[in-house]
Short mmCIF file of C-alpha atoms and ligand atoms in Angstrom, two decimals:
data_model
loop_
_atom_site.label_atom_id
_atom_site.label_comp_id
_atom_site.label_asym_id
_atom_site.label_seq_id
_atom_site.Cartn_x
_atom_site.Cartn_y
_atom_site.Cartn_z
CA MET C 1 -152.86 105.62 -59.61
CA LYS C 2 -150.23 108.35 -60.10
CA GLU C 3 -148.31 107.37 -63.21
CA SER C 4 -145.33 109.61 -62.51
CA GLU C 5 -143.81 107.59 -59.67
CA PRO C 6 -141.36 105.01 -61.09
CA ILE C 7 -142.02 101.41 -60.11
CA TYR C 8 -138.69 99.55 -60.06
CA VAL C 9 -138.15 95.81 -60.03
CA ALA C 10 -136.69 96.14 -56.55
CA LYS C 11 -136.51 98.71 -53.77
CA PRO C 12 -134.73 98.14 -50.47
CA SER C 13 -136.59 98.42 -47.20
CA LEU C 14 -134.75 100.53 -44.65
CA PRO C 15 -134.72 100.35 -40.86
CA ASP C 16 -135.99 103.28 -38.84
CA PHE C 17 -133.56 106.18 -39.41
CA ASP C 18 -133.46 107.37 -35.77
CA HIS C 19 -132.75 103.83 -34.53
CA PHE C 20 -129.92 103.56 -37.02
CA VAL C 21 -128.44 106.91 -35.94
CA SER C 22 -128.60 106.03 -32.25
CA GLY C 23 -127.04 102.62 -32.98
CA LEU C 24 -124.12 104.45 -34.62
CA ARG C 25 -123.13 106.15 -31.35
CA PRO C 26 -121.21 103.16 -29.88
CA ILE C 27 -119.38 102.78 -33.19
CA TRP C 28 -118.33 106.44 -33.05
CA GLU C 29 -117.41 106.31 -29.39
CA SER C 30 -115.30 103.16 -29.73
CA SER C 31 -113.89 103.92 -33.20
CA GLN C 32 -114.40 100.21 -33.92
CA LEU C 33 -115.50 100.42 -37.54
CA SER C 34 -114.69 96.85 -38.57
CA ASN C 35 -113.98 93.50 -36.88
CA GLY C 36 -116.24 94.56 -34.04
CA HIS C 37 -119.11 93.25 -32.00
CA TYR C 38 -121.97 94.23 -34.37
CA GLN C 39 -120.68 91.73 -36.97
CA THR C 40 -120.73 88.97 -34.32
CA GLU C 41 -124.13 90.08 -33.02
CA LEU C 42 -125.60 89.99 -36.53
CA GLU C 43 -124.36 86.41 -36.98
CA GLN C 44 -125.91 85.39 -33.67
CA ARG C 45 -129.23 87.08 -34.43
CA LEU C 46 -129.38 85.57 -37.92
CA GLY C 47 -128.65 82.17 -36.38
CA ASP C 48 -131.51 82.63 -33.90
CA PHE C 49 -133.91 83.86 -36.58
CA LEU C 50 -133.03 81.03 -38.97
CA ARG C 51 -132.70 78.41 -36.21
CA PHE C 52 -129.36 77.46 -37.76
CA GLN C 53 -126.21 78.63 -36.04
CA ASN C 54 -123.34 78.09 -38.51
CA VAL C 55 -123.58 81.55 -40.08
CA THR C 56 -120.62 83.57 -41.38
CA VAL C 57 -121.51 87.05 -42.62
CA VAL C 58 -119.42 88.62 -45.39
CA ASN C 59 -119.29 91.80 -47.46
CA ASN C 60 -121.43 90.58 -50.39
CA GLY C 61 -122.99 87.49 -51.96
CA THR C 62 -120.17 87.10 -54.49
CA SER C 63 -117.61 86.88 -51.69
CA ALA C 64 -119.87 84.33 -50.00
CA LEU C 65 -119.64 82.12 -53.09
CA LEU C 66 -115.87 82.57 -53.40
CA LEU C 67 -115.22 81.69 -49.77
CA ALA C 68 -117.67 78.78 -49.86
CA LEU C 69 -115.91 77.22 -52.84
CA LYS C 70 -112.46 77.98 -51.44
CA SER C 71 -113.31 76.44 -48.06
CA LEU C 72 -113.98 73.05 -49.65
CA CYS C 73 -110.45 72.77 -51.16
CA MET C 74 -111.54 71.37 -54.51
CA GLN C 75 -110.05 70.89 -57.95
CA GLY C 76 -111.76 70.06 -61.23
CA GLU C 77 -115.23 70.56 -62.69
CA VAL C 78 -118.26 72.09 -61.02
CA ILE C 79 -121.65 71.31 -62.55
CA THR C 80 -123.80 74.42 -62.48
CA THR C 81 -126.73 76.24 -64.06
CA PRO C 82 -126.27 78.84 -66.81
CA PHE C 83 -129.56 80.49 -65.73
CA THR C 84 -128.27 82.66 -62.90
CA PHE C 85 -126.62 85.97 -62.08
CA ALA C 86 -123.04 86.36 -63.37
CA ALA C 87 -121.57 86.02 -59.85
CA THR C 88 -122.36 82.30 -59.63
CA THR C 89 -120.29 81.25 -62.63
CA HIS C 90 -117.59 83.87 -62.11
CA ALA C 91 -116.98 82.56 -58.57
CA ILE C 92 -116.27 79.07 -59.94
CA ARG C 93 -113.65 80.45 -62.35
CA TRP C 94 -112.12 82.79 -59.75
CA CYS C 95 -111.52 79.75 -57.55
CA GLY C 96 -109.59 78.04 -60.35
CA LEU C 97 -112.38 75.55 -61.01
CA THR C 98 -114.07 74.72 -64.32
CA PRO C 99 -117.78 75.42 -64.68
CA VAL C 100 -119.78 72.82 -66.61
CA PHE C 101 -123.25 73.97 -67.59
CA ALA C 102 -126.26 71.71 -67.22
CA ASP C 103 -129.72 72.59 -68.56
CA ILE C 104 -132.64 73.68 -66.37
CA ASN C 105 -136.24 72.62 -65.76
CA GLU C 106 -138.97 74.36 -67.71
CA ALA C 107 -141.26 74.81 -64.69
CA ASP C 108 -139.10 76.29 -61.93
CA CYS C 109 -135.94 77.27 -63.88
CA ASN C 110 -133.70 75.27 -61.52
CA ILE C 111 -130.91 72.96 -62.65
CA SER C 112 -132.26 69.69 -64.08
CA ILE C 113 -131.44 66.49 -62.22
CA GLU C 114 -131.16 64.51 -65.45
CA ALA C 115 -128.77 67.12 -66.88
CA ILE C 116 -126.62 66.96 -63.74
CA GLU C 117 -126.35 63.20 -64.06
CA GLN C 118 -125.39 63.43 -67.72
CA SER C 119 -122.67 65.99 -66.95
CA ILE C 120 -120.76 63.97 -64.34
CA THR C 121 -117.24 62.94 -65.38
CA LYS C 122 -114.23 61.62 -63.48
CA ASN C 123 -113.16 65.27 -63.02
CA THR C 124 -116.38 66.44 -61.38
CA CYS C 125 -115.81 67.66 -57.82
CA ALA C 126 -119.00 69.53 -56.98
CA ILE C 127 -122.48 70.68 -57.91
CA LEU C 128 -123.20 74.41 -57.55
CA ALA C 129 -126.97 74.75 -57.79
CA VAL C 130 -129.00 77.95 -57.49
CA HIS C 131 -132.42 78.01 -55.81
CA CYS C 132 -133.56 80.35 -58.57
CA PHE C 133 -136.08 83.06 -57.61
CA GLY C 134 -136.22 81.49 -54.13
CA TYR C 135 -137.70 78.25 -55.46
CA PRO C 136 -135.95 75.19 -53.99
CA CYS C 137 -133.96 72.83 -56.18
CA ALA C 138 -134.63 69.09 -55.94
CA ILE C 139 -132.56 68.99 -52.76
CA ASN C 140 -133.01 65.33 -51.84
CA ARG C 141 -132.18 64.13 -55.33
CA ILE C 142 -129.09 66.34 -55.52
CA SER C 143 -127.93 64.97 -52.13
CA SER C 144 -128.26 61.41 -53.30
CA ILE C 145 -126.38 62.06 -56.58
CA ALA C 146 -123.63 63.77 -54.57
CA ALA C 147 -123.40 60.89 -52.11
CA ARG C 148 -123.26 58.33 -54.94
CA HIS C 149 -120.44 60.17 -56.76
CA ASP C 150 -118.66 61.65 -53.73
CA LEU C 151 -119.30 65.26 -54.80
CA ARG C 152 -119.59 68.38 -52.68
CA VAL C 153 -122.80 70.43 -52.91
CA VAL C 154 -122.89 74.22 -52.77
CA TYR C 155 -126.20 76.05 -52.97
CA ASP C 156 -126.34 79.63 -54.16
CA ALA C 157 -129.37 80.59 -52.09
CA SER C 158 -129.06 84.32 -52.78
CA HIS C 159 -132.81 84.62 -53.43
CA CYS C 160 -133.90 82.56 -50.43
CA PHE C 161 -134.00 84.63 -47.27
CA GLY C 162 -137.02 83.40 -45.27
CA VAL C 163 -137.68 80.31 -47.41
CA GLU C 164 -138.32 77.36 -45.08
CA ASP C 165 -140.16 74.10 -44.59
CA GLU C 166 -141.57 72.93 -41.29
CA THR C 167 -138.15 71.68 -40.16
CA GLY C 168 -136.21 74.86 -40.86
CA SER C 169 -134.43 77.22 -43.23
CA ILE C 170 -133.47 76.21 -46.75
CA PHE C 171 -129.98 77.55 -45.92
CA ARG C 172 -129.19 74.39 -43.92
CA HIS C 173 -128.76 72.25 -47.06
CA GLY C 174 -125.61 71.28 -48.93
CA ASP C 175 -122.05 71.29 -47.64
CA VAL C 176 -122.43 75.06 -47.81
CA SER C 177 -125.18 77.50 -48.81
CA THR C 178 -124.59 81.15 -49.61
CA THR C 179 -126.79 84.19 -49.78
CA SER C 180 -126.71 87.86 -50.74
CA PHE C 181 -127.77 90.84 -48.65
CA HIS C 182 -127.74 93.26 -51.63
CA PRO C 183 -130.32 96.11 -51.56
CA THR C 184 -132.43 94.24 -54.13
CA LYS C 185 -132.80 91.22 -51.83
CA VAL C 186 -135.45 90.29 -49.24
CA PHE C 187 -133.03 91.08 -46.41
CA ASN C 188 -130.29 93.64 -46.99
CA THR C 189 -127.29 95.14 -45.21
CA MET C 190 -126.69 97.75 -47.98
CA GLU C 191 -124.12 95.32 -49.40
CA GLY C 192 -123.48 92.01 -47.72
CA GLY C 193 -123.95 88.30 -47.73
CA ALA C 194 -123.59 85.16 -45.66
CA ILE C 195 -122.41 81.57 -45.76
CA PHE C 196 -124.23 78.77 -43.99
CA SER C 197 -122.10 75.72 -43.22
CA SER C 198 -122.89 72.12 -42.46
CA SER C 199 -120.54 72.12 -39.44
CA SER C 200 -119.30 74.56 -36.85
CA GLU C 201 -115.70 73.70 -37.86
CA LEU C 202 -116.41 74.86 -41.41
CA ALA C 203 -118.08 78.05 -40.10
CA ASP C 204 -114.96 78.75 -38.00
CA LYS C 205 -112.73 78.19 -41.03
CA LEU C 206 -114.90 80.57 -43.08
CA ARG C 207 -114.52 83.26 -40.38
CA LEU C 208 -110.76 82.94 -40.73
CA LEU C 209 -110.95 82.94 -44.54
CA ARG C 210 -112.94 86.20 -44.45
CA ASN C 211 -110.12 87.82 -42.41
CA PHE C 212 -107.02 86.89 -44.47
CA GLY C 213 -106.80 83.46 -42.79
CA ILE C 214 -105.32 85.15 -39.72
CA LYS C 215 -105.98 83.17 -36.53
CA ASP C 216 -104.13 85.41 -34.07
CA GLN C 217 -101.07 87.66 -33.89
CA HIS C 218 -98.79 84.64 -34.30
CA SER C 219 -100.51 82.47 -36.91
CA ILE C 220 -101.95 82.70 -40.42
CA LEU C 221 -103.71 79.42 -41.21
CA TYR C 222 -105.22 79.93 -44.68
CA GLU C 223 -104.73 82.04 -47.79
CA GLY C 224 -107.77 84.07 -46.86
CA ILE C 225 -108.94 87.40 -48.15
CA ASN C 226 -110.79 90.44 -46.80
CA CYS C 227 -114.54 89.81 -46.87
CA LYS C 228 -115.55 91.36 -43.54
CA LEU C 229 -118.85 93.17 -43.09
CA SER C 230 -118.39 96.66 -41.65
CA GLU C 231 -119.85 97.58 -38.29
CA CYS C 232 -122.26 100.15 -39.81
CA GLN C 233 -123.63 97.56 -42.23
CA SER C 234 -123.89 94.94 -39.49
CA LEU C 235 -125.88 97.41 -37.37
CA PHE C 236 -128.14 98.10 -40.36
CA GLY C 237 -128.73 94.34 -40.67
CA ILE C 238 -129.53 93.90 -36.98
CA LEU C 239 -132.21 96.63 -37.21
CA GLN C 240 -133.53 95.30 -40.52
CA LEU C 241 -133.91 91.83 -39.00
CA SER C 242 -136.32 93.14 -36.38
CA GLN C 243 -138.85 93.99 -39.12
CA ILE C 244 -138.17 91.12 -41.51
CA ASN C 245 -141.31 89.07 -40.83
CA SER C 246 -143.60 91.92 -41.83
CA LEU C 247 -141.47 92.68 -44.92
CA ILE C 248 -141.70 89.06 -46.07
CA SER C 249 -145.44 88.93 -45.48
CA ARG C 250 -145.95 92.07 -47.61
CA ARG C 251 -143.95 90.44 -50.41
CA GLN C 252 -146.03 87.27 -50.07
CA GLN C 253 -149.22 89.35 -50.27
CA PHE C 254 -148.07 90.97 -53.54
CA TYR C 255 -146.86 87.61 -54.91
CA THR C 256 -150.35 86.18 -54.32
CA LEU C 257 -152.00 89.22 -55.90
CA TYR C 258 -149.82 89.02 -59.03
CA SER C 259 -150.55 85.27 -59.28
CA ARG C 260 -154.30 85.88 -59.09
CA LEU C 261 -154.34 88.75 -61.61
CA LEU C 262 -151.94 87.25 -64.18
CA GLY C 263 -152.46 83.50 -63.71
CA ALA C 264 -155.02 83.18 -66.50
CA VAL C 265 -153.70 85.75 -69.01
CA PRO C 266 -153.19 83.97 -72.36
CA GLY C 267 -149.55 84.01 -73.45
CA ILE C 268 -148.21 84.63 -69.92
CA THR C 269 -146.75 81.67 -68.02
CA LEU C 270 -145.98 82.09 -64.34
CA VAL C 271 -142.66 80.57 -63.27
CA ARG C 272 -143.54 78.68 -60.08
CA SER C 273 -141.98 76.41 -57.52
CA THR C 274 -142.66 72.72 -58.01
CA ASP C 275 -141.98 71.92 -54.33
CA SER C 276 -144.88 72.93 -52.10
CA SER C 277 -143.13 71.84 -48.92
CA TYR C 278 -141.21 75.16 -48.83
CA SER C 279 -142.69 78.61 -48.24
CA VAL C 280 -142.53 81.25 -50.99
CA ASN C 281 -140.70 84.42 -49.85
CA GLY C 282 -141.84 86.69 -52.68
CA SER C 283 -138.29 87.61 -53.66
CA TYR C 284 -139.19 87.78 -57.37
CA PHE C 285 -142.24 87.50 -59.59
CA PRO C 286 -140.92 85.84 -62.77
CA ILE C 287 -143.16 85.36 -65.78
CA ARG C 288 -142.53 84.15 -69.33
CA ILE C 289 -143.85 86.02 -72.35
CA ARG C 290 -144.76 83.19 -74.68
CA PRO C 291 -144.73 83.33 -78.51
CA TRP C 292 -148.55 83.42 -78.55
CA PHE C 293 -148.70 86.62 -76.43
CA PRO C 294 -149.71 89.44 -78.80
CA CYS C 295 -146.35 91.21 -78.49
CA GLY C 296 -142.80 90.04 -77.76
CA ARG C 297 -140.96 90.56 -74.46
CA GLU C 298 -138.98 93.55 -75.72
CA GLU C 299 -142.11 95.37 -76.85
CA LEU C 300 -143.82 94.61 -73.56
CA ILE C 301 -140.84 96.07 -71.67
CA GLU C 302 -141.05 99.21 -73.83
CA ARG C 303 -144.74 99.56 -73.07
CA LEU C 304 -144.19 99.14 -69.34
CA GLU C 305 -141.26 101.55 -69.28
CA ALA C 306 -143.33 104.11 -71.14
CA HIS C 307 -145.61 103.99 -68.08
CA ASN C 308 -142.70 104.26 -65.62
CA VAL C 309 -142.67 100.55 -64.75
CA TYR C 310 -139.23 98.94 -64.81
CA PRO C 311 -139.16 95.12 -64.86
CA ARG C 312 -135.90 93.20 -65.46
CA ARG C 313 -134.85 90.31 -67.69
CA TYR C 314 -133.52 88.08 -64.88
CA PHE C 315 -131.58 86.12 -66.19
CA TYR C 316 -130.49 87.28 -69.62
CA PRO C 317 -128.05 86.80 -71.22
CA ILE C 318 -127.48 83.40 -69.66
CA LEU C 319 -123.92 82.71 -68.62
CA SER C 320 -123.35 80.07 -71.30
CA ASN C 321 -123.77 82.86 -73.88
CA ALA C 322 -121.52 85.33 -72.05
CA THR C 323 -118.13 86.06 -73.60
CA PRO C 324 -115.92 84.33 -70.97
CA TYR C 325 -117.83 81.05 -71.22
CA SER C 326 -119.43 80.77 -74.66
CA ASP C 327 -116.57 78.69 -76.11
CA MET C 328 -116.91 75.91 -73.57
CA PRO C 329 -118.34 72.63 -74.91
CA SER C 330 -121.10 72.62 -72.26
CA ALA C 331 -122.15 76.14 -73.33
CA SER C 332 -123.49 75.19 -76.74
CA VAL C 333 -127.05 76.33 -77.41
CA SER C 334 -128.05 72.84 -78.51
CA ALA C 335 -126.99 71.40 -75.12
CA LEU C 336 -129.06 73.97 -73.22
CA PRO C 337 -132.35 74.29 -75.10
CA ILE C 338 -134.54 75.07 -72.10
CA ALA C 339 -132.22 77.64 -70.53
CA ASN C 340 -131.95 79.45 -73.88
CA ALA C 341 -135.70 79.40 -74.46
CA VAL C 342 -136.52 80.62 -70.95
CA ALA C 343 -133.89 83.37 -71.07
CA SER C 344 -135.44 84.80 -74.22
CA GLU C 345 -138.89 85.01 -72.60
CA VAL C 346 -138.38 85.66 -68.89
CA LEU C 347 -139.33 88.90 -67.19
CA CYS C 348 -139.27 89.70 -63.48
CA LEU C 349 -142.00 92.13 -62.48
CA PRO C 350 -141.57 94.70 -59.69
CA LEU C 351 -141.84 92.94 -56.34
CA HIS C 352 -140.71 94.39 -53.03
CA ALA C 353 -142.13 95.29 -49.65
CA GLU C 354 -142.39 99.02 -50.46
CA LEU C 355 -144.99 98.49 -53.21
CA SER C 356 -148.71 99.14 -52.72
CA VAL C 357 -151.66 97.03 -53.81
CA ASP C 358 -152.56 99.82 -56.27
CA GLN C 359 -149.12 99.60 -57.87
CA VAL C 360 -149.31 95.83 -58.33
CA GLU C 361 -152.79 96.16 -59.82
CA TYR C 362 -151.50 98.91 -62.10
CA VAL C 363 -148.59 96.79 -63.40
CA CYS C 364 -151.00 93.89 -64.04
CA SER C 365 -153.49 96.17 -65.80
CA LEU C 366 -150.77 97.27 -68.26
CA ILE C 367 -149.90 93.62 -69.02
CA ILE C 368 -153.55 92.64 -69.39
CA GLU C 369 -154.06 95.61 -71.73
CA ALA C 370 -151.07 94.45 -73.83
CA ALA C 371 -152.57 90.95 -73.92
CA GLY C 372 -155.78 92.36 -75.36
CA HIS C 373 -154.36 94.99 -77.71
CA GLY C 374 -151.37 93.36 -79.33
N1 LIG L 401 -125.99 84.79 -56.92
C1 LIG L 401 -127.21 85.15 -57.36
C2 LIG L 401 -128.16 84.08 -57.80
C3 LIG L 401 -127.59 86.50 -57.40
O1 LIG L 401 -128.81 86.85 -57.85
C4 LIG L 401 -126.66 87.47 -56.96
C5 LIG L 401 -126.99 88.88 -57.04
C6 LIG L 401 -125.39 87.04 -56.49
C7 LIG L 401 -125.10 85.69 -56.48
C8 LIG L 401 -124.33 88.01 -56.03
O2 LIG L 401 -124.69 88.71 -54.84
P1 LIG L 401 -124.05 90.18 -54.54
O3 LIG L 401 -122.56 90.05 -54.68
O4 LIG L 401 -124.65 91.14 -55.54
O5 LIG L 401 -124.47 90.47 -53.13
C9 LIG L 401 -128.86 92.99 -59.23
C10 LIG L 401 -127.90 92.99 -58.09
O6 LIG L 401 -126.77 93.82 -58.28
C11 LIG L 401 -127.44 91.65 -57.71
O7 LIG L 401 -127.13 91.71 -56.33
C12 LIG L 401 -128.51 90.59 -57.89
N2 LIG L 401 -128.01 89.26 -57.66
C13 LIG L 401 -129.07 90.64 -59.28
C14 LIG L 401 -130.16 89.61 -59.50
O8 LIG L 401 -129.64 91.89 -59.47
P2 LIG L 401 -128.95 94.66 -61.22
O9 LIG L 401 -127.83 95.23 -61.98
O10 LIG L 401 -130.13 94.19 -61.96
O11 LIG L 401 -129.47 95.60 -60.04
P3 LIG L 401 -129.55 97.18 -59.96
O12 LIG L 401 -128.46 97.68 -59.10
O13 LIG L 401 -129.74 97.76 -61.30
O14 LIG L 401 -130.93 97.35 -59.13
C15 LIG L 401 -132.20 96.99 -59.65
C16 LIG L 401 -133.23 98.01 -59.19
O15 LIG L 401 -133.26 98.04 -57.78
C17 LIG L 401 -132.91 99.44 -59.61
O16 LIG L 401 -133.56 99.70 -60.82
C18 LIG L 401 -133.47 100.30 -58.50
C19 LIG L 401 -133.46 99.38 -57.30
N3 LIG L 401 -132.39 99.71 -56.34
C20 LIG L 401 -131.12 99.16 -56.50
C21 LIG L 401 -130.13 99.47 -55.61
C22 LIG L 401 -128.74 98.89 -55.77
C23 LIG L 401 -132.65 100.58 -55.30
O17 LIG L 401 -133.81 101.09 -55.17
N4 LIG L 401 -131.67 100.87 -54.40
C24 LIG L 401 -130.41 100.37 -54.51
O18 LIG L 401 -129.55 100.67 -53.66
O19 LIG L 401 -128.28 93.47 -60.41
#
C-alpha cells in the first residue's frame, strides 16, 4: 500500500459532480437560494427513505439540538451524558437549561440507565441521551423512566443515519430525535442536520422555529431563529441520498473487516453495540487501548500519524472536564468513573465509504505491529 496518501478518520462522499452542476441550473434561473423547493423536497425524500415523515431539515446538527430543546418549552435540569461531542451539552446551556451528567456503560459508551435514575430530582425536565457511535441507547428503558417521572426524551442521534430495526428508523424514538449532516457523517449536506418529531404538529412548529417563528406576512408565532438549509445544500443532499445504500454497505463492510482483524488483539477492546435488534451503520470504529496494551493511546496515535494515519480521540476531553462545566456537582470525576476511564482510552479509527480494503488492512497491520513490538 502507498504510505504517502493520508488516511483520515472521516472523508465525505460526494454526489456526481455533473449531476450537482445540472441541478444548480434551476436555482440560478429562479434566484431562489433559500426557502425554496429543494429544502422541502429533501425533507420529503428523507421521509420516504426513513419511512418516517416528521422530518425538519436545518443548517447543522447543533441547530437541530437547539430547536429540538426549544420546541419542548422546558425549564430545569436535563440529564445527559458527558461522553459526547461538545454540541450536545452546549445546546442544553444555550436553551437556558441545566445539564446534569450521568455516567455511561462500559460496553457501548451510552448513558447508563442506573445513573439516569439516580440523577432524577424534582427539577428534572428531560433526558438528552446520545446514541453514541450509532449504537442505540436502552430506548425502552428510557421511555419507561420518562413515563414514570413525566420527563421529555430527546435523542441526539447524530451518528445514526441508516440505523434501523425491522420496524423502522432509530430516528422515530423520543419526543424528538436530532441528527447531523456534517461532512464527517454517514449522510452529509456539506453542513446540515435534521429533527425528527413524534407528531406532525411538532414538525410544523419546528419548521416555523427554523424560520424566525414567522408563520406568514401577518404573524410571528414563536421566538424562532434562522436555521434554514440553503437550496444548494438541499440539492447536494437529494443527490447524496440516491447513493446512500451503497455508501452504508461499504462502511458496514469495513466495520466487519476491522472487527475481524482487531477483535482478538490483546490490549484492544472493541466498543460494540449491546442491542443486536438494530443494524450497525459503520459510522465509527471505536476501540479502547487498555493498560495492558504494550504502549499507551498517545504513543499509538504518534505511531499511526507517523504512517499518515489519522485517528481521533472521540470523545476526549469529556464535557464534564471542559471548562464551562467542570465546576458542576455532577461533573466530579468520582461521579463519572466509567466516562473518565473510557475517555482516556478511546480511539476512533478511520472509517468512511471512500476507504479501500487495503487501507483498512494497513491501519490494522500498524496496530497489530504495535501490539507485538511495544
Ligand atoms: N452531536 C453529536 C453527538 C455530534 O457528534 C455532533 C458533531 C453534533 C452533535 C453536532 O453536529 P454539527 O453541528 O457538527 O452538524 C467533527 C465534526 O465537526 C462534528 O460534526 C462531529 N460531531 C464530531 C464528532 O467530529 P472534528 O473537529 O473532529 O472534525 P474535523 O473537521 O477535524 O474533521 C475530521 C476529519 O474529517 C478531518 O481530519 C478530515 C475529514 N474531513 C473533514 C471535513 C470537515 C474532510 O475530509 N472533509 C471535510 O469537509 O469534529
